[in-house]
XYZ file of C-alpha atoms in Angstrom:
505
model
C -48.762 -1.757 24.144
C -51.139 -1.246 21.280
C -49.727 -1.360 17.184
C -49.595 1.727 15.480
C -53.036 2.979 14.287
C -52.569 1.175 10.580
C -51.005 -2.121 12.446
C -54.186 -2.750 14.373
C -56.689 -5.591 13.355
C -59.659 -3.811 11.576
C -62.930 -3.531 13.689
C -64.357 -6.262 11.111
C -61.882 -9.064 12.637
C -62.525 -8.282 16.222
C -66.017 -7.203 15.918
C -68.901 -9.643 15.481
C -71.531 -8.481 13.383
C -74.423 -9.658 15.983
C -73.763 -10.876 19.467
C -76.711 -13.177 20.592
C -77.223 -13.390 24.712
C -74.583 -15.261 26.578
C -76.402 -17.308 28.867
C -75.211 -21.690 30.407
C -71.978 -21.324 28.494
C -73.899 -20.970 24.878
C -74.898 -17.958 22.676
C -78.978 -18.039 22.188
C -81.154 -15.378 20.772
C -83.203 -13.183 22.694
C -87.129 -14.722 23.169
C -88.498 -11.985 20.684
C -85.115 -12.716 18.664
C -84.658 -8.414 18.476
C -80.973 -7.000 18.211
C -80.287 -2.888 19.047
C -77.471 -0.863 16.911
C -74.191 -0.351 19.189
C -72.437 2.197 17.829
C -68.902 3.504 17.612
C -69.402 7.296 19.747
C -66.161 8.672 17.851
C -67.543 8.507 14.155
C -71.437 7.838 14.876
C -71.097 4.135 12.725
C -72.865 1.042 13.632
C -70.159 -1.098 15.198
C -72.805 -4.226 15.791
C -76.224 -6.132 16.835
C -76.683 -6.958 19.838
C -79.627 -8.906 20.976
C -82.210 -7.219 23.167
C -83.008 -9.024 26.049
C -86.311 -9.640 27.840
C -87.969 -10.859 30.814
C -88.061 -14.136 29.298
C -84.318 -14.307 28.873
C -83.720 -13.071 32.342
C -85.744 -15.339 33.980
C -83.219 -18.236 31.548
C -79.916 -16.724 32.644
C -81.429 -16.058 36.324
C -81.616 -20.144 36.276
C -78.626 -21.157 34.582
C -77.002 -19.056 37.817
C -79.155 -20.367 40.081
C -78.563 -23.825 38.875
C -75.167 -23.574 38.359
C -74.526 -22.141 42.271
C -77.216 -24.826 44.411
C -76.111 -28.161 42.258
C -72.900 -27.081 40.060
C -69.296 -27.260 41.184
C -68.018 -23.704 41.352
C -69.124 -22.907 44.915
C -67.834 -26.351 45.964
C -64.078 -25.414 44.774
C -61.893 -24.802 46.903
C -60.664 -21.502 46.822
C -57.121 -22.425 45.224
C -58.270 -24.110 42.770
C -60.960 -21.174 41.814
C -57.769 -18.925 42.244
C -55.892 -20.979 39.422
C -58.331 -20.269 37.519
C -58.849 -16.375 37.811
C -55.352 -16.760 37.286
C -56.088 -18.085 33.861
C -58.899 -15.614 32.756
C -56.028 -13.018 33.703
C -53.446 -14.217 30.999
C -55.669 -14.766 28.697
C -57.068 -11.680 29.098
C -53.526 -10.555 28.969
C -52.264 -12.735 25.784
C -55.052 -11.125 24.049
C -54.525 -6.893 25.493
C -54.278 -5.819 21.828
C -57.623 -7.060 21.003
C -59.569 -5.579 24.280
C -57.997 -2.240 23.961
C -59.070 -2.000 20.213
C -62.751 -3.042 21.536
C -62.782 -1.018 24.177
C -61.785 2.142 22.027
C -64.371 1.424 19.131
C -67.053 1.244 21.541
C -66.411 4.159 24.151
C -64.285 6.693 21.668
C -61.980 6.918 24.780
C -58.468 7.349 24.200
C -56.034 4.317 23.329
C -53.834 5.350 26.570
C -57.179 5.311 28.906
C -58.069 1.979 27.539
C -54.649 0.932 28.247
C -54.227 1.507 31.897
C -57.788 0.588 32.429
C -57.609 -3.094 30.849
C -54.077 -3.416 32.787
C -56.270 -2.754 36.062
C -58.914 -5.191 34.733
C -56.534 -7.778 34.667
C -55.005 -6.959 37.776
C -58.252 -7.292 39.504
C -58.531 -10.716 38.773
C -55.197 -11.820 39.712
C -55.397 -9.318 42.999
C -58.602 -11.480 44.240
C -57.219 -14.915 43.307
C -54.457 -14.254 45.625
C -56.711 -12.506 47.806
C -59.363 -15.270 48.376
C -56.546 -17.815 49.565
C -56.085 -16.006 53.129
C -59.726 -14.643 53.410
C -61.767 -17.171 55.266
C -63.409 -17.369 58.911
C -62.340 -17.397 62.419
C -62.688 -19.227 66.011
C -63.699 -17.145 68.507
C -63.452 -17.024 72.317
C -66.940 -19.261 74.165
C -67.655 -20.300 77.673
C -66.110 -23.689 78.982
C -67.220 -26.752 77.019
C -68.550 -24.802 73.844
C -66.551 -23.987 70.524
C -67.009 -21.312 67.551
C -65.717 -21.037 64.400
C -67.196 -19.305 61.147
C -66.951 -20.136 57.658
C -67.440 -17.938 54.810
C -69.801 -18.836 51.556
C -71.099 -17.161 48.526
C -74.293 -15.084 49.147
C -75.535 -16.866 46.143
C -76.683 -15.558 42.575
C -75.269 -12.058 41.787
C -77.503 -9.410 39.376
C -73.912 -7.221 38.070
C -75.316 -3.579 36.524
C -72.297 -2.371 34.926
C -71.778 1.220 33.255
C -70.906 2.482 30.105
C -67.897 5.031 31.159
C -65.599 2.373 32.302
C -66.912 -0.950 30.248
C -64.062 -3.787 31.206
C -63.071 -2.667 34.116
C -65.933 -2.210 36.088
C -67.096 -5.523 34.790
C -64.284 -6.667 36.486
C -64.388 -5.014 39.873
C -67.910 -6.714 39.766
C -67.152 -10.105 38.400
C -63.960 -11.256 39.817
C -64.788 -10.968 43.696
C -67.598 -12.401 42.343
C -66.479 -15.338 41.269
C -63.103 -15.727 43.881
C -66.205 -15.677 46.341
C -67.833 -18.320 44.808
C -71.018 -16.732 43.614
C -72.671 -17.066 40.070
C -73.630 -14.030 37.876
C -75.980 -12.366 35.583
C -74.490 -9.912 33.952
C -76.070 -7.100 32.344
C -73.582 -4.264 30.226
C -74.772 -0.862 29.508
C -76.467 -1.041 25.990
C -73.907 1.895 24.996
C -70.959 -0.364 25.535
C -71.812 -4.501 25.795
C -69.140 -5.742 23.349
C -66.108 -6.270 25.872
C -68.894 -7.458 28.532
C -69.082 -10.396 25.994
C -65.529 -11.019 25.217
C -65.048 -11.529 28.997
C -67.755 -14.153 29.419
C -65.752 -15.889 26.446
C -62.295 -15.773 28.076
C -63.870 -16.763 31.232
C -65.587 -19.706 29.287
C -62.312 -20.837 27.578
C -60.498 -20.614 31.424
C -62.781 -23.597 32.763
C -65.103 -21.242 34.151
C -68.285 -23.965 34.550
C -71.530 -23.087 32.640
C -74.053 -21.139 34.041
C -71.533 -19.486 36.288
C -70.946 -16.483 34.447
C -74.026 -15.031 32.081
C -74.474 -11.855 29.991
C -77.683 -10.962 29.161
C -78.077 -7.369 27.201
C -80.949 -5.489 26.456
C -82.952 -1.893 27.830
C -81.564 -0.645 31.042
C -85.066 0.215 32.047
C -86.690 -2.686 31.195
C -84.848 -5.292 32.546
C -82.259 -3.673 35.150
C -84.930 -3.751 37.613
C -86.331 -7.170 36.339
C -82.689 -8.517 37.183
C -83.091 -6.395 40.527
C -86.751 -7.481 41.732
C -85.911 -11.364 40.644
C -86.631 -13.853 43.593
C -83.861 -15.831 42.271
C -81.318 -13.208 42.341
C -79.589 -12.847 45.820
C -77.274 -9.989 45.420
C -77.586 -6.713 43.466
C -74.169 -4.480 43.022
C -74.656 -1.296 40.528
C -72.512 1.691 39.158
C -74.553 4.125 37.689
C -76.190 7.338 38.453
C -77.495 7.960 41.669
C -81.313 8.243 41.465
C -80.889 4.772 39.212
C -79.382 3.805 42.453
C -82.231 4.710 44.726
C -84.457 2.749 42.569
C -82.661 -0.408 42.305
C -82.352 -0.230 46.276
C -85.939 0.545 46.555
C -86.538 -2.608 44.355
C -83.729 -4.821 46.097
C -85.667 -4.176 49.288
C -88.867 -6.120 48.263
C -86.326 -9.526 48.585
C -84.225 -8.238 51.265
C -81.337 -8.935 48.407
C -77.914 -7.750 49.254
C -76.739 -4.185 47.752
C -73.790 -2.726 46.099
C -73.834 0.610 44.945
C -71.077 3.364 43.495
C -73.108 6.135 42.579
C -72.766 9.805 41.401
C -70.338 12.607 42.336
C -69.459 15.946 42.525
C -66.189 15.623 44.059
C -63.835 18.539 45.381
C -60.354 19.518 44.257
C -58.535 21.882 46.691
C -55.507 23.584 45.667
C -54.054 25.237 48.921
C -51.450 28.054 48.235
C -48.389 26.032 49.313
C -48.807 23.307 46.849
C -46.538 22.444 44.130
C -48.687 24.561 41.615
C -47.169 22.969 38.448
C -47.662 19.481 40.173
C -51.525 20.790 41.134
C -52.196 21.856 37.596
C -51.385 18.652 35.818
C -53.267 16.686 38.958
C -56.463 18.606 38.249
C -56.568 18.676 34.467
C -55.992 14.903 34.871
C -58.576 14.766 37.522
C -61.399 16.069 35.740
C -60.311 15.768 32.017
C -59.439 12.262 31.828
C -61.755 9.822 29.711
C -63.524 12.881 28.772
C -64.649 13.805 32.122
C -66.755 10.576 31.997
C -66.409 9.512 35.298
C -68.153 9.253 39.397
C -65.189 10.364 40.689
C -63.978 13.452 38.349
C -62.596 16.159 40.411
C -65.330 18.687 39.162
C -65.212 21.247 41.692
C -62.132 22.947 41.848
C -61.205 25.439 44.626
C -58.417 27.699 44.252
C -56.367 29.531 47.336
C -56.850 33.482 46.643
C -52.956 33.574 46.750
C -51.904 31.740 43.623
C -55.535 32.038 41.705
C -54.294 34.756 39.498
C -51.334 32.265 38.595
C -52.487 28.661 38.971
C -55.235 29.778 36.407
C -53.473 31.129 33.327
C -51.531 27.508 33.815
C -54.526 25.626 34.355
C -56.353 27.080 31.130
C -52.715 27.171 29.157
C -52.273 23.098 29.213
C -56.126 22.845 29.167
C -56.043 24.411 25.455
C -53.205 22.102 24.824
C -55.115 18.837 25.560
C -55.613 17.660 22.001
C -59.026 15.743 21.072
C -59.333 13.699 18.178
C -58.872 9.974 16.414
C -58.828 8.034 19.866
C -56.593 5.864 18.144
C -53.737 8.700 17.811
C -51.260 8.628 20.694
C -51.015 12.246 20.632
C -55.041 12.611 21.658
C -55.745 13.623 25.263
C -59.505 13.594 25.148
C -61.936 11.253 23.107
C -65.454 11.596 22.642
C -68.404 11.595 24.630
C -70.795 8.439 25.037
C -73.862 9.726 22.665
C -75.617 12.241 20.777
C -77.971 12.965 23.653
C -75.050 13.245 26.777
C -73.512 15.711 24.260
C -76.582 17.748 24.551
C -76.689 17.295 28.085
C -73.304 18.757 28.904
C -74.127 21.562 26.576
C -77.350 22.367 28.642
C -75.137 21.990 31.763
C -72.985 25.158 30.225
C -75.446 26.754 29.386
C -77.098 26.744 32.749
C -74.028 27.789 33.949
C -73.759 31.291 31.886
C -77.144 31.680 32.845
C -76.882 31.501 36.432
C -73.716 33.659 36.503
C -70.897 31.512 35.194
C -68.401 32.841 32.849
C -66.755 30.164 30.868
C -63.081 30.694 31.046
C -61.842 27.980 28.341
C -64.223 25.580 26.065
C -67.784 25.602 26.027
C -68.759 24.359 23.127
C -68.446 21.311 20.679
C -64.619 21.357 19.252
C -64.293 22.708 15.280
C -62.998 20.703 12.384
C -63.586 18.095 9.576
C -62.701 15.138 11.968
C -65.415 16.342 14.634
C -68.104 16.526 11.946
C -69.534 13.003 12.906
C -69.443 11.291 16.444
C -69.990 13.087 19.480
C -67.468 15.585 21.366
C -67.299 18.281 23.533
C -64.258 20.800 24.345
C -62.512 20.474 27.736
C -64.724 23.624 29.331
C -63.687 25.667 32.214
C -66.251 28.200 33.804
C -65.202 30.658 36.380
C -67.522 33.748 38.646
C -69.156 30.091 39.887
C -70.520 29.851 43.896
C -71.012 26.680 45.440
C -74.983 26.511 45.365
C -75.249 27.298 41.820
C -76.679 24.052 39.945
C -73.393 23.532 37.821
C -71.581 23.026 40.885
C -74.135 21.044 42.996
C -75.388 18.434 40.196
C -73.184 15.908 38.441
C -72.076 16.404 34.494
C -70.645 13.172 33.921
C -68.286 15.357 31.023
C -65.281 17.759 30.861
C -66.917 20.591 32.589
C -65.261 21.849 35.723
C -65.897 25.114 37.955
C -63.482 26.900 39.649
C -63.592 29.297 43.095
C -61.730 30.721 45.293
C -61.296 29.870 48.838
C -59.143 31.662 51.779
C -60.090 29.846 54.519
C -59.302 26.096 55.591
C -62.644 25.957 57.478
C -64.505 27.836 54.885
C -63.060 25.479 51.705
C -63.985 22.204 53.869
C -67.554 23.268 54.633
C -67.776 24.154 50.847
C -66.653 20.596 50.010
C -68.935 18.924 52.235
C -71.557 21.208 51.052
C -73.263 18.454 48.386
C -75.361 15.300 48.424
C -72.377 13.334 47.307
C -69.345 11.740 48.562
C -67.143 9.885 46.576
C -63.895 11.787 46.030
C -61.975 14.463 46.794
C -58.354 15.356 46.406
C -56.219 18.072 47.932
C -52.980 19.631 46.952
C -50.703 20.846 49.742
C -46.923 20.749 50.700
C -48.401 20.499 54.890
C -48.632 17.131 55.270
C -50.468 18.582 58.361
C -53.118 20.313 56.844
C -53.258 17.288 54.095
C -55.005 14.734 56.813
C -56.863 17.512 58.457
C -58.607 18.278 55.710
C -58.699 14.016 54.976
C -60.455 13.307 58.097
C -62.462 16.288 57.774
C -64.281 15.596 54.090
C -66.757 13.210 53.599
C -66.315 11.061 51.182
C -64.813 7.698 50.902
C -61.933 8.680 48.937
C -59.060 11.435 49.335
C -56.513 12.029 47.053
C -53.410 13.804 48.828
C -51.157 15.105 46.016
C -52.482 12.421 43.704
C -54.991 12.793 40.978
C -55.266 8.814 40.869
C -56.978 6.332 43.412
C -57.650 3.296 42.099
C -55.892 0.875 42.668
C -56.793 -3.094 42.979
C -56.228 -3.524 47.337
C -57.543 0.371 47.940
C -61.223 0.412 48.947
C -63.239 2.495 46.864
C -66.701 3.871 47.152
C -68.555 6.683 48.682
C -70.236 8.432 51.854
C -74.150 9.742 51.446
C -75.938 9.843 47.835
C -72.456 8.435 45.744
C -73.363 4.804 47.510
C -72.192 2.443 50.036
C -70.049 -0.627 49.944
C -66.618 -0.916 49.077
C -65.224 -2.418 45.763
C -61.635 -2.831 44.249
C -60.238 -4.555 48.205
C -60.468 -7.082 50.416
C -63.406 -6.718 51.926
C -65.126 -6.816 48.782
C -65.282 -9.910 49.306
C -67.625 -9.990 52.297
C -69.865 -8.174 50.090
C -69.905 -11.204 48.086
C -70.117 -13.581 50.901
C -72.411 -14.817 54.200
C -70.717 -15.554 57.304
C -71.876 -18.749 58.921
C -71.195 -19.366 62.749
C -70.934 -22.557 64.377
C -71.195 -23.623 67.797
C -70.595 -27.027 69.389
C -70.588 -28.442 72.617
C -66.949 -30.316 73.323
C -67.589 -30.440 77.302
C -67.100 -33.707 78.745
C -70.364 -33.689 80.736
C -74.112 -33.724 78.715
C -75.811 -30.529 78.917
C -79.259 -30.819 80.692
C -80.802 -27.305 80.788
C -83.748 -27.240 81.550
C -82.723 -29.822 84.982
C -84.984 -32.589 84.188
């Protein structure tokens, strides 16, 4: 666990003051030798520099990988000796928690708790896919008299990694540690919100005997060179989590090289609260599911629908414990909510609101930025619930990405699964019901590539997870990640006893 508040090391002892590009095992500046402000989204302060990349760089870090995976070692290991040493960025990633927590908190204002549990799955991950990657492998398969198959499996290549700024660490590592159990190389490029943990890992992977050029962290503008990395003839594979028309682009780009594709998009994923449910149980699922790390998240239960029978009831809970989530110092144990990403997403969840009233909405809780000397700087937003809200209305068809949900009623099965279906996106979905019946009727009848069945969490490092239609496609977080990471090569040989003369000459 993380010290008390006044225990922690101060942000100057964990913090550099500049971090240069991370590219063949070695810090270098950037080609126009430019560094961007990172700040800390809980206060507004400058945390660090961090150097902006460009094309130039790119095209460097695109050939340390390149170089690194057609003439280096690391896709020669075999895979238990790669696995030892996943192993070993895990525990040191684990001998130094304390550190990547306090990181993690100063440049995301999440909450210490969030950063907790998500740096325990980071770690996880990589120790999940270096046991993983000892059993995953190829096959023989069934041939004709005289002829034998087999397939082997080897890494696609170099991998371009687009990582967000909601979940820094850990969706670096959902990226990078199939990654590298497969045997591929990587560029990878952190959100320019949140780089500075995106660095510490390319360290720890560094000090674990990761070879140079393997692993690379180049940082710079998103929209500069995001779809450099993507259009690169030297990169092989592209795999994204971001917003969904970033998505379309990057696949649109991908397509010139026929590169391989990864991508967990957007959501706008339904929460159904059937009138059988254990309604305390429901209420603490759904604040969780749409409240936690400030709503900030693809797969926050944003769409809640309510059974007409316990509406009246559910509600006054569900707005009761909502006023009780406490935001604040994301260092304080006692905080529920931390602050939004920026300045400008605080002004886009306020328009969201807004729209909201305007099309008919009635906000039932929230609504605004919270009140108080210690919300004077940084950038927050009140956990906001809106009510009087109808599925087509833009607040509940378009994604937030904050701690806006809307509720409605539903009571009809058929009705509330046509309503949940009814959006471009399919990531997750959760439903709360004692009828384990009704439960996987209404799993196999949603699309989306998660369900949640009296559960507000998913993610876990062995469960699949990604989405149907606009939120993506491809699977991360499981074992068959790793064919994403991989080609399968077949190989057929004649054994028979008697030459083969086919064409009878």
């Amino acid at each position: 666990m993380v010290n008390e508040t006044n225990q922690v090391l101060t942000k100057d002892e964990l913090v550099k003051e500049a971090y240069p590009l991370f590219i063949n095992g070695e810090y270098i500046e950037s080609a126009n030798g430019a560094y961007f402000d990172v700040h800390n989204p809980a206060t507004g302060e400058v945390l660090a520099k961090v150097a902006k990349g460009t094309k130039e760089d790119v095209d460097k870090a695109v050939e340390a990988a390149r170089t690194a995976f057609e003439s280096g070692k690391w896709p020669r290991m075999t895979a238990a000796k790669r696995a030892r040493l996943l192993i070993k960025i895990a525990e040191i990633m684990r001998s130094r928690f304390n550190d990547l927590v306090r990181v993690e908190v100063l440049n995301t204002g999440k909450t210490v708790a969030a950063a907790q549990g998500q740096i325990t799955q980071a770690i996880e991950d990589f120790e999940f896919y270096a046991g993983t990657i000892q059993t995953a492998g190829g096959q023989t398969n069934p041939m004709p008299n005289g002829f034998f198959n087999y397939t082997v499996k080897e890494p696609v290549g170099v991998c371009g990694q687009i990582i967000p700024w909601n979940y820094p660490l850990m969706m670096a590592a959902w990226k990078v540690a199939p990654a590298l159990a497969a045997g591929c190389t990587i560029v990878l490029k952190p959100a320019s919100y949140t780089p500075l943990t995106a660095y510490m890992l390319a360290d720890i992977c560094h000090e674990a005997g990761v070879p140079e050029g393997v692993v690379n962290v180049i940082t710079g503008s998103g929209s500069e060179i995001g779809p450099y990395i993507t259009e690169h003839p030297g990169v092989d594979k592209v795999a994204f989590t971001g917003e969904t028309e970033t998505g379309k682009d990057i696949m649109a780009r991908a397509s010139q090289t026929l590169k391989r594709v990864t991508l967990e998009l957007g959501g706008k994923s339904p929460n159904i609260v059937f009138d059988d449910c254990d309604i305390d149980g429901a209420v603490d699922g759904s604040l969780f599911g749409i409240f936690y790390n400030t709503g900030q998240s693809c797969e926050a239960r944003s769409r809640l629908f309510v059974h007409e029978n316990i509406y009246d009831e559910f509600m006054e809970k569900f707005i009761e414990k909502a006023s009780r989530l406490k935001l604040g110092d994301p260092f304080n144990k006692e905080v529920h909510v931390g602050a939004v990403i920026s300045d400008s997403h605080e002004k886009v969840i306020d328009g969201y609101v807004k729209l909201a009233v305007e099309e008919g909405g009635e906000v039932l809780y929230g609504g605004k930025r919270p009140e108080g000397p210690e919300f004077e700087k940084g950038h927050w937003y009140m956990p906001t619930i809106i009510g009087n809200v109808t599925n087509d209305m833009r607040i509940a068809q378009e994604e937030v990405f904050g701690p806006v949900v809307v509720v409605m009623k539903f009571n009809d099965e058929k009705d509330v699964i046509r309503q949940a279906n009814d959006t471009i996106f399919g990531l997750g979905s959760a439903v709360w019901t004692k009828d384990y019946g009704r439960a996987h009727r209404i799993a196999s009848a949603i699309r989306a590539g998660i369900v949640m069945i009296n559960s507000p969490i998913s993610a876990f490092p062995g469960a699949p997870f990604g989405g149907y239609k606009q939120s993506g496609f491809g699977r991360e977080l499981s074992v068959e990640t790793l064919d994403l990471y991989s080609e399968t090569k077949s190989v057929v040989s004649y054994v028979g006893s008697r030459p083969l003369n086919i064409f009878g000459l």
